[in-house]
Tab-separated table of C-alpha atoms in Angstrom:
chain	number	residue	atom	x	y	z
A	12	UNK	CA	56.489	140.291	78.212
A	13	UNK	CA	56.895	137.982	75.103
A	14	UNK	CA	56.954	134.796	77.142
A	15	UNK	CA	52.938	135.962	78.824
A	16	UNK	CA	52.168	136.782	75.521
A	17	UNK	CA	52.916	132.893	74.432
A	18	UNK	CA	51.581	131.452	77.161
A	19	UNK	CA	48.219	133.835	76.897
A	20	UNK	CA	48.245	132.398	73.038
A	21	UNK	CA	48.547	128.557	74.270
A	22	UNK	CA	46.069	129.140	77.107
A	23	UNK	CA	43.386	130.311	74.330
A	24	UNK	CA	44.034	128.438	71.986
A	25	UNK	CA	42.787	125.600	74.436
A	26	UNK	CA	39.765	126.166	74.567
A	27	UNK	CA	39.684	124.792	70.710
A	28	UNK	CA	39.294	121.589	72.807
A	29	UNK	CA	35.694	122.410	73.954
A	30	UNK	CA	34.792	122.354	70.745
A	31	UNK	CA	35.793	118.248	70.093
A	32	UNK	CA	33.606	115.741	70.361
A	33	UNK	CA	34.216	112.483	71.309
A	34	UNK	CA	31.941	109.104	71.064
A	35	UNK	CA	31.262	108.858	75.015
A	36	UNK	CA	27.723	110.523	75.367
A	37	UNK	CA	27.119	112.669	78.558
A	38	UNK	CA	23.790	111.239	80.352
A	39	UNK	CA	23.176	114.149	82.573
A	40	UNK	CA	23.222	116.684	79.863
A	41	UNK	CA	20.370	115.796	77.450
A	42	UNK	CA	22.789	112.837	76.136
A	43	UNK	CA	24.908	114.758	73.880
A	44	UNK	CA	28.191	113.735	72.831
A	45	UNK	CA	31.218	114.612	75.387
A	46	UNK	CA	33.348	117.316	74.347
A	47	UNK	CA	37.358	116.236	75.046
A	48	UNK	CA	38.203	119.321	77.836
A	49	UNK	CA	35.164	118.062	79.812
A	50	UNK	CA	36.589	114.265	79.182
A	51	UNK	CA	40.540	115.316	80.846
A	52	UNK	CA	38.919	117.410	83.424
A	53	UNK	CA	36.869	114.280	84.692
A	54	UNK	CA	39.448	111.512	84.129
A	55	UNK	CA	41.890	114.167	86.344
A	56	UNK	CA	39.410	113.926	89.058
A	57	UNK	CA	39.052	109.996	88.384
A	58	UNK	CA	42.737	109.834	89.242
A	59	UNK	CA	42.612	112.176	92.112
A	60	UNK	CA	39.941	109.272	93.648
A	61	UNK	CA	41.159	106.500	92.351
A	62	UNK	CA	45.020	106.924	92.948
A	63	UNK	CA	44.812	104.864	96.261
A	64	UNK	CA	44.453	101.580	93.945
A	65	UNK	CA	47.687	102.459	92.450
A	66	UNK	CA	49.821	99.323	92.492
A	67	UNK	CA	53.352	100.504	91.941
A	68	UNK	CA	54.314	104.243	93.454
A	69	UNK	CA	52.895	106.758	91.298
A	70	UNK	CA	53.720	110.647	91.398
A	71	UNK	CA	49.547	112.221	91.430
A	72	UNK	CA	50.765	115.780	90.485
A	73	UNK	CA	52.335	113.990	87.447
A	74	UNK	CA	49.521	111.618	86.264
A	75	UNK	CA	47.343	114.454	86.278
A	76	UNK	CA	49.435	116.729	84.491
A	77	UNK	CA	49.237	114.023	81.706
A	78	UNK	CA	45.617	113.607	82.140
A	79	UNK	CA	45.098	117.219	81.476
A	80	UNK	CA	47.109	117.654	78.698
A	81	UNK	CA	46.897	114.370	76.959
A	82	UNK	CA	44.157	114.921	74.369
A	83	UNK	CA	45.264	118.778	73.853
A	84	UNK	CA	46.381	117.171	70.416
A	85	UNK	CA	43.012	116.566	69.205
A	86	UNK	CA	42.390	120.580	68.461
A	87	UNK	CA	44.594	119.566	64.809
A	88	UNK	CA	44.293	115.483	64.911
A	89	UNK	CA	40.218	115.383	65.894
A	90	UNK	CA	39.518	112.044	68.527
A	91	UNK	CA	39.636	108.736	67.359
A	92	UNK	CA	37.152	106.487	68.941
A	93	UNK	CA	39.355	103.726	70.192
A	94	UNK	CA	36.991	100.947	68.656
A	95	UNK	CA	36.835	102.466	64.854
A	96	UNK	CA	36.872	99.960	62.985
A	97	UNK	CA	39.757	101.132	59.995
A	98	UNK	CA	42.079	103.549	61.476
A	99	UNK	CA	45.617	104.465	59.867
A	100	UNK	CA	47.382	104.171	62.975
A	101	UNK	CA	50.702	105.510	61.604
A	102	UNK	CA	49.064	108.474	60.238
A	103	UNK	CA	47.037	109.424	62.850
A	104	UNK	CA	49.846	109.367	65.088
A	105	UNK	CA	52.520	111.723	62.680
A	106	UNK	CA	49.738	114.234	62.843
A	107	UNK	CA	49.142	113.925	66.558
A	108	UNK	CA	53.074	114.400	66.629
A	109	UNK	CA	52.628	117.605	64.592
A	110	UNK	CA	49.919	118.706	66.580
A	111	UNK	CA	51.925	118.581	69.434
A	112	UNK	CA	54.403	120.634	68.343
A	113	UNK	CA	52.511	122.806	66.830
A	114	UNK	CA	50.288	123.681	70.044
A	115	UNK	CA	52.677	123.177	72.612
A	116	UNK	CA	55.005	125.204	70.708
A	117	UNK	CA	53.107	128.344	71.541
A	118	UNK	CA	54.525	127.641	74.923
A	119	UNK	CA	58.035	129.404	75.725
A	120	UNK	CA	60.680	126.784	75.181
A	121	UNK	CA	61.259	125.321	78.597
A	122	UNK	CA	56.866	125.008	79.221
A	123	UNK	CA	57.193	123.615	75.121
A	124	UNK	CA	59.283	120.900	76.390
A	125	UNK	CA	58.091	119.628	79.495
A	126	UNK	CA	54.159	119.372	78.557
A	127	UNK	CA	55.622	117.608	75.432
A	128	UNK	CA	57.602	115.855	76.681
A	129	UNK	CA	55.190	114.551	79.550
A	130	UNK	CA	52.827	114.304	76.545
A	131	UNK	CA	55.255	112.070	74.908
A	132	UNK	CA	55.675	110.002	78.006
A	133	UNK	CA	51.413	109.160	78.300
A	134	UNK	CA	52.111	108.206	74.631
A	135	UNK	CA	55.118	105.487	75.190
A	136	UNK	CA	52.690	104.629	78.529
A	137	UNK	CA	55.765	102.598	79.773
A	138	UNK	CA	56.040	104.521	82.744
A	139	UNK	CA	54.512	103.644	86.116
A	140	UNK	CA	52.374	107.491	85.715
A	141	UNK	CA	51.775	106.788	82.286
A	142	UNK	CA	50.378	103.866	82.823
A	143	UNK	CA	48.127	104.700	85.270
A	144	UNK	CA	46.913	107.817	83.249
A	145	UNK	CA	46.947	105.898	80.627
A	146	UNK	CA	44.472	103.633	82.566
A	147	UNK	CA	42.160	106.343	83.990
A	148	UNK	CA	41.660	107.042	80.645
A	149	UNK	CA	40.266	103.367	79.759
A	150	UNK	CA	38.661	102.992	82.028
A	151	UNK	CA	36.158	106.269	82.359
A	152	UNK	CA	34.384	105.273	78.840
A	153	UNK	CA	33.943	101.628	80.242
A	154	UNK	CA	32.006	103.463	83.570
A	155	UNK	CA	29.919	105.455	81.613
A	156	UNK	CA	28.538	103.295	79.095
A	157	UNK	CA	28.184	100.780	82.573
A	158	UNK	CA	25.603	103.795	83.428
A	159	UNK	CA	24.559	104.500	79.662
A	160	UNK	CA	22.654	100.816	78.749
A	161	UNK	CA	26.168	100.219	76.735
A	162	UNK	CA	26.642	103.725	75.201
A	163	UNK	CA	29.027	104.370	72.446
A	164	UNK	CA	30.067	99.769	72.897
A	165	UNK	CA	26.076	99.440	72.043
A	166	UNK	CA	25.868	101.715	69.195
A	167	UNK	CA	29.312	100.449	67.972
A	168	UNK	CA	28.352	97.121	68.119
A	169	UNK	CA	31.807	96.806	70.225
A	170	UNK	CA	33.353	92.860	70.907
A	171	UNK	CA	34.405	91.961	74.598
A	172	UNK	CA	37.649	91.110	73.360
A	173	UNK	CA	38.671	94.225	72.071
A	174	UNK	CA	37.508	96.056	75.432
A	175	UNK	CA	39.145	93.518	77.827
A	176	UNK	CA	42.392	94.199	75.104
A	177	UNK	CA	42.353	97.739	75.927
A	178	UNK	CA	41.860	97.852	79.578
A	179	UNK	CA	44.260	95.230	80.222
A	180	UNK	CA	47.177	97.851	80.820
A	181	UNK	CA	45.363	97.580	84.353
A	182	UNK	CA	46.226	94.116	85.354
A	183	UNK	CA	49.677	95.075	86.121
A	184	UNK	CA	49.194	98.941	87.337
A	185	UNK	CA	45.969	98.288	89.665
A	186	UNK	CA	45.439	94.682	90.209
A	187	UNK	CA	42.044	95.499	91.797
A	188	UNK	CA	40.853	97.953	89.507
A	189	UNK	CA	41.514	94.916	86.836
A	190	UNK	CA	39.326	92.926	89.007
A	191	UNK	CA	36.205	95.433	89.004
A	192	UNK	CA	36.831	96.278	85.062
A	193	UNK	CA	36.609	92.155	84.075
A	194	UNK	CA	33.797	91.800	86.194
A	195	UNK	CA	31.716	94.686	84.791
A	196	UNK	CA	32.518	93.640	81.585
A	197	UNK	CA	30.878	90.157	82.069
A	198	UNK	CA	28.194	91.974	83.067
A	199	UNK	CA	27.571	94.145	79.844
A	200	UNK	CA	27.851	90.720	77.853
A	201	UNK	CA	25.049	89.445	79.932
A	202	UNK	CA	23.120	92.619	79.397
A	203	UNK	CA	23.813	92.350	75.343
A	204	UNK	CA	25.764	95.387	75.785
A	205	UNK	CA	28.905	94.148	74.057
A	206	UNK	CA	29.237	90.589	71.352
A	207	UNK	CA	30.937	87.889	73.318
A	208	UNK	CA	33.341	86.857	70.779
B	18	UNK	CA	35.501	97.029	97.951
B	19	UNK	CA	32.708	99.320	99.837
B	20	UNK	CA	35.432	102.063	99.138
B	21	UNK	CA	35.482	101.565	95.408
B	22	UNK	CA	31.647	101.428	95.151
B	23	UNK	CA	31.325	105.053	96.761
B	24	UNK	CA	34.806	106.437	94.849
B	25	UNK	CA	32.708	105.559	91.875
B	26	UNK	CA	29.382	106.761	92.540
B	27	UNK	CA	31.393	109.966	93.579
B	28	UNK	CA	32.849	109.595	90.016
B	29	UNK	CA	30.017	109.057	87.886
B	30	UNK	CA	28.331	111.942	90.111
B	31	UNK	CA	31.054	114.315	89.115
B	32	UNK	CA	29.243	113.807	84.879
B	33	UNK	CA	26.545	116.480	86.384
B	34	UNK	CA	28.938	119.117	85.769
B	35	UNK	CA	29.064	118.950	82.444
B	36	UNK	CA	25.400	120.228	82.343
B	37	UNK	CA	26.268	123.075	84.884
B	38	UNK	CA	26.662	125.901	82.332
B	39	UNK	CA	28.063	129.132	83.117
B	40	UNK	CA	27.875	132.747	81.391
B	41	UNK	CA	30.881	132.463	79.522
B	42	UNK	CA	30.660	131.619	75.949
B	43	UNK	CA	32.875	129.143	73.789
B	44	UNK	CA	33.910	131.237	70.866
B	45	UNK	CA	35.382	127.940	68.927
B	46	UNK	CA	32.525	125.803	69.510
B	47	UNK	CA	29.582	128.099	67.924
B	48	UNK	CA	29.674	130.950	70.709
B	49	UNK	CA	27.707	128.557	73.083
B	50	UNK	CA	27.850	128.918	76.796
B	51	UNK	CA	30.604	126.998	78.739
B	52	UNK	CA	29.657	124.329	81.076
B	53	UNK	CA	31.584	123.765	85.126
B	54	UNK	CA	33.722	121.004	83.438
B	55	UNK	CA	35.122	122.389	80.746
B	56	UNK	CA	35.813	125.635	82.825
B	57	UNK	CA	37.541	123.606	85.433
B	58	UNK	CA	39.384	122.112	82.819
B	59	UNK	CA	40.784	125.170	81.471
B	60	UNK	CA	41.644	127.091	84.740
B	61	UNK	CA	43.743	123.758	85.955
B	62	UNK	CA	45.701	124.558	82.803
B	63	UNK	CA	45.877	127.980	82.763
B	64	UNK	CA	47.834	127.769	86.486
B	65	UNK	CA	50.141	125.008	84.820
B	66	UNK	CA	51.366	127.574	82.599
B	67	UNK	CA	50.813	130.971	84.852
B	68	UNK	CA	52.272	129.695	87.394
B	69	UNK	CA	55.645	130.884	86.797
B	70	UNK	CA	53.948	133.933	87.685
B	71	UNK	CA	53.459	133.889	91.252
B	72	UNK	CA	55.304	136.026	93.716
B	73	UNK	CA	54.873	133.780	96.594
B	74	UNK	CA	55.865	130.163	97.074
B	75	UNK	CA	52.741	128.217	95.685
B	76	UNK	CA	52.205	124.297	95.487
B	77	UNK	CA	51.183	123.707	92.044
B	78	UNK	CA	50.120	120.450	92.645
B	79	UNK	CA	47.507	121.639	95.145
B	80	UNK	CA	46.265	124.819	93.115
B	81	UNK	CA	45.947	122.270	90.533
B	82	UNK	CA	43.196	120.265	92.865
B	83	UNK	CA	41.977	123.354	94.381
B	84	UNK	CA	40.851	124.438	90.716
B	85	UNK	CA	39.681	120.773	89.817
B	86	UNK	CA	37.126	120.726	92.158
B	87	UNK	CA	36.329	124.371	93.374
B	88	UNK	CA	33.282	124.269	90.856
B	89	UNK	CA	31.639	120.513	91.949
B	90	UNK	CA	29.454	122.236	94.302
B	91	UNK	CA	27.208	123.710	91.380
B	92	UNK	CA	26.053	120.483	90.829
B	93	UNK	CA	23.705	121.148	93.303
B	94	UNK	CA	24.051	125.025	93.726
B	95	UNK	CA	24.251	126.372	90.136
B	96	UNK	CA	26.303	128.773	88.704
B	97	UNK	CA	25.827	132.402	90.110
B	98	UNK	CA	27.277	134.750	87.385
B	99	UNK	CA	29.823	136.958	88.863
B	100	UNK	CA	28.755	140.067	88.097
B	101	UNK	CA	25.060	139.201	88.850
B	102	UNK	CA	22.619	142.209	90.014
B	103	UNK	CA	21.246	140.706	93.435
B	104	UNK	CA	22.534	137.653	94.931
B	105	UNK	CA	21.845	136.600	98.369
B	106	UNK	CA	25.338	135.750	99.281
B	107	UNK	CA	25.259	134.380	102.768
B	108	UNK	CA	22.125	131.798	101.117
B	109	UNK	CA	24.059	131.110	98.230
B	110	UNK	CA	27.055	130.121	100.619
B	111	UNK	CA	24.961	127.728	102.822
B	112	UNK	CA	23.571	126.532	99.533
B	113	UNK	CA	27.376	125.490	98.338
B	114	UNK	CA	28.361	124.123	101.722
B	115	UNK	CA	25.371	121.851	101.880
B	116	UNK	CA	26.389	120.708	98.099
B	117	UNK	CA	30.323	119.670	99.341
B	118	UNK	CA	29.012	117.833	102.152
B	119	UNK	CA	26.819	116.091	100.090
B	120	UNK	CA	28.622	115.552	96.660
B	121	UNK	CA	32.304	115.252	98.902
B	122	UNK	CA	30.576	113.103	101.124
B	123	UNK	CA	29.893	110.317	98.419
B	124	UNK	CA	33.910	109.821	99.312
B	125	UNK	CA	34.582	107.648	101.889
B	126	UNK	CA	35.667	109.748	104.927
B	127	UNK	CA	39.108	110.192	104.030
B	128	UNK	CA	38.885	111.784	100.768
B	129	UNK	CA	35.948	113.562	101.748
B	130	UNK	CA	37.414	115.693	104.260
B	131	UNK	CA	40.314	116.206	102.249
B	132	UNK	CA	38.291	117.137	98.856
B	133	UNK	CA	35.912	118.925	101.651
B	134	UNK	CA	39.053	121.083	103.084
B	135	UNK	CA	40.784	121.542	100.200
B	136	UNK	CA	37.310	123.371	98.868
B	137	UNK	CA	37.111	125.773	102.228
B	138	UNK	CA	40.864	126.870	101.721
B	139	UNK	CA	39.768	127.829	98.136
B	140	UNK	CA	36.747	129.741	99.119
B	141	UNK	CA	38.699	131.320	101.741
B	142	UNK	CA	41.246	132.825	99.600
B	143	UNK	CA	43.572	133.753	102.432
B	144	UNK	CA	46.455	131.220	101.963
B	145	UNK	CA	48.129	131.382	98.612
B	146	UNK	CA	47.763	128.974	96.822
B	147	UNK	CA	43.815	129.644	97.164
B	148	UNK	CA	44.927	133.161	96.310
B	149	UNK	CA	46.661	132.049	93.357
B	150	UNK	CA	43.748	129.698	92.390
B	151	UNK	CA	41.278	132.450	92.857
B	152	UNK	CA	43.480	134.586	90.701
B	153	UNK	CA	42.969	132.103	87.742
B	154	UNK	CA	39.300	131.541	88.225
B	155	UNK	CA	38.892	135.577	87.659
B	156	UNK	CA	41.222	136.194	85.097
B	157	UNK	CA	40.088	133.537	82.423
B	158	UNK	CA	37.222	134.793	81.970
B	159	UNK	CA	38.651	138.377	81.400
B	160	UNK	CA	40.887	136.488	78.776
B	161	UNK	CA	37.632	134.972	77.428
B	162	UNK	CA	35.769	138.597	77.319
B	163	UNK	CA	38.806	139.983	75.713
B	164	UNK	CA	38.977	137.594	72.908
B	165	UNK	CA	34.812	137.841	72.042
B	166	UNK	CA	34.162	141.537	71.758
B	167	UNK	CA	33.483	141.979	75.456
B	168	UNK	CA	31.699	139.269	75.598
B	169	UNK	CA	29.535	138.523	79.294
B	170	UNK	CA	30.576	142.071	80.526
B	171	UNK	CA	29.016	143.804	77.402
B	172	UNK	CA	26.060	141.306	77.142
B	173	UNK	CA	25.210	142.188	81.396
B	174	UNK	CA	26.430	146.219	81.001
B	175	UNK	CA	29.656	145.214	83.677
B	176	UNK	CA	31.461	148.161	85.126
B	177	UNK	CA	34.999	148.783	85.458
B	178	UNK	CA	35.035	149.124	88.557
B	179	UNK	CA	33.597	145.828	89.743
B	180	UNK	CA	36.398	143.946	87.257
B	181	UNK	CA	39.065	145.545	89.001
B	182	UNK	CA	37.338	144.486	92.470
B	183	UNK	CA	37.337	141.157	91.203
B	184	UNK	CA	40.557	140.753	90.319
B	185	UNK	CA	42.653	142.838	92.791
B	186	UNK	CA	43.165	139.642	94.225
B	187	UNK	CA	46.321	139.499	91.915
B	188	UNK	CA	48.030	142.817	92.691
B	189	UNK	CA	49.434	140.680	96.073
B	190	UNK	CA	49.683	137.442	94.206
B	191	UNK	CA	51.047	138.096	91.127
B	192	UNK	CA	52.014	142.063	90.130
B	193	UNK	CA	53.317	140.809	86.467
B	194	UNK	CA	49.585	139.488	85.738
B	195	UNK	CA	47.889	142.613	87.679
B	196	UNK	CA	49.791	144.728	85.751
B	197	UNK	CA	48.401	143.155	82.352
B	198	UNK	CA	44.944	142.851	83.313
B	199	UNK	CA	44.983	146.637	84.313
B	200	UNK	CA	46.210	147.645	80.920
B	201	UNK	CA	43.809	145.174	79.671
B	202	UNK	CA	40.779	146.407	81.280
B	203	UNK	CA	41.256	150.035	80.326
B	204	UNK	CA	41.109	148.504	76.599
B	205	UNK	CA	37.826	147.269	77.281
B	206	UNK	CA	36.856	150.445	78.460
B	207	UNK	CA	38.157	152.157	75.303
B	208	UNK	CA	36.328	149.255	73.551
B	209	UNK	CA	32.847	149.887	75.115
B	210	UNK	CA	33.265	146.986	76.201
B	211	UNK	CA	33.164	147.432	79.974
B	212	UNK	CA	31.030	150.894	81.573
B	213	UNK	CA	33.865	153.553	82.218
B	214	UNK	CA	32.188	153.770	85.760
């Protein structure tokens, strides 16, 4: 009975995550800011769709493991938006490390280990899954602000060169999603979206 | 590349959910109702963790889709609170079907009648892991109740008796879990939490 007990802890402790906002606004609901649980359920179902442009094998039950449990860290470490302008990188990533073993220490030892360890492995994003989670993740933002007149890259005043920098992980794991990304990107320059520069 | 055009639409569609919200409330995010996403979200992870759990072979993999997508269809048909006084069931079913053939159908044909299937199994309930995935999309919110002072079953005067009909489903599935949500629904009772009726 203590290892249900543990689990029931982790499993409401999650829903902490509801509660963090992120910098991606959501257009269909009044065009307030995205919460991150909302965020991993959709980039899981982005992968479920998407999978078929995977370049190298990829395991789907894995990748969306990852996406599901990749921004669990955020209850402690809050969400970074990946275009701030001054962000400690070294410090934000010790207390993501805490966070993980903080929260995914509710877990009974074996569960502890595997979603951190999976958790780990989205981190490193070296991988073939990781990667492509790791991608899925990039590249959601970049389809809603598409729909969103520029979004969070508008109010951020965002450069194409840091946006093409992040979503180049792509070129190599889905040589056709790369294709689609670059050319939307274009596009949003066009549209004064994002600074060409 | 007509492929990718409608695996995005289907994507960008899936945002809608987010603004789907059911009668659930998020205690850590100012006691505000929970929205279809962040649900879905929640239950994927809960059977990631539960699923140890299960006292028949189960494919985690596709519970973990099953619970992904069993709430897309609200885009279009709304939430219908379980516990609600009169619902037209076999209307509210035709409503949900027309909603996966549309929303599913965004897929191209493939994925569609996979997503589409996938769905019907779930609403089914009779193989199990549809069982199993059924099992976790009645016993969060029990969880959720149990944590926030009764929660939706005090706030809509629930009995007893219809939370045990709802979640019988797991004496077959999964006796360890039955077993706790028994004991746990007699402490609502004793809570005035649930009707002793």
């Amino acid at each position: 009975m203590q290892d249900l007990q543990q689990q029931l802890d982790f499993i409401l402790e999650l829903d902490r995550l509801k509660g963090v906002y992120r910098q991606a606004m959501v257009k269909s609901d009044k065009n307030r800011n995205e919460n991150s649980a909302e965020h991993s359920w959709h980039i899981a179902m982005m992968a479920q769709t998407l999978h078929v442009y995977a370049e190298a094998p990829i395991d789907l039950a894995r990748v969306t493991i990852m996406l599901l449990i990749h921004d669990i860290v955020e209850i402690d470490a809050g969400d970074t938006f990946a275009f701030a302008a001054q962000v400690d990188l070294d410090a934000q990533e010790a207390k993501e490390l805490d966070a993980a073993n903080r929260i995914f220490g509710l877990l009974p030892t074996q569960q502890f280990e595997e979603m951190r360890n999976l958790w780990l492995e989205f981190e490193a994003a070296q991988t073939n899954d990781a990667k492509f989670a790791k991608a899925m993740d990039r590249v959601l933002p970049l389809l809603q602000n598409m729909k969103n007149a520029g979004g969070s890259w508008a109010k951020h005043k965002v450069c194409k060169s840091k946006v093409i920098d992040r979503n180049k992980i792509l070129a190599d794991i889905s040589p056709k999603l790369w294709t689609y990304v670059t050319e939307q990107i274009e596009l949003a320059v066009d549209n004064g979206w994002l600074l060409n520069e």
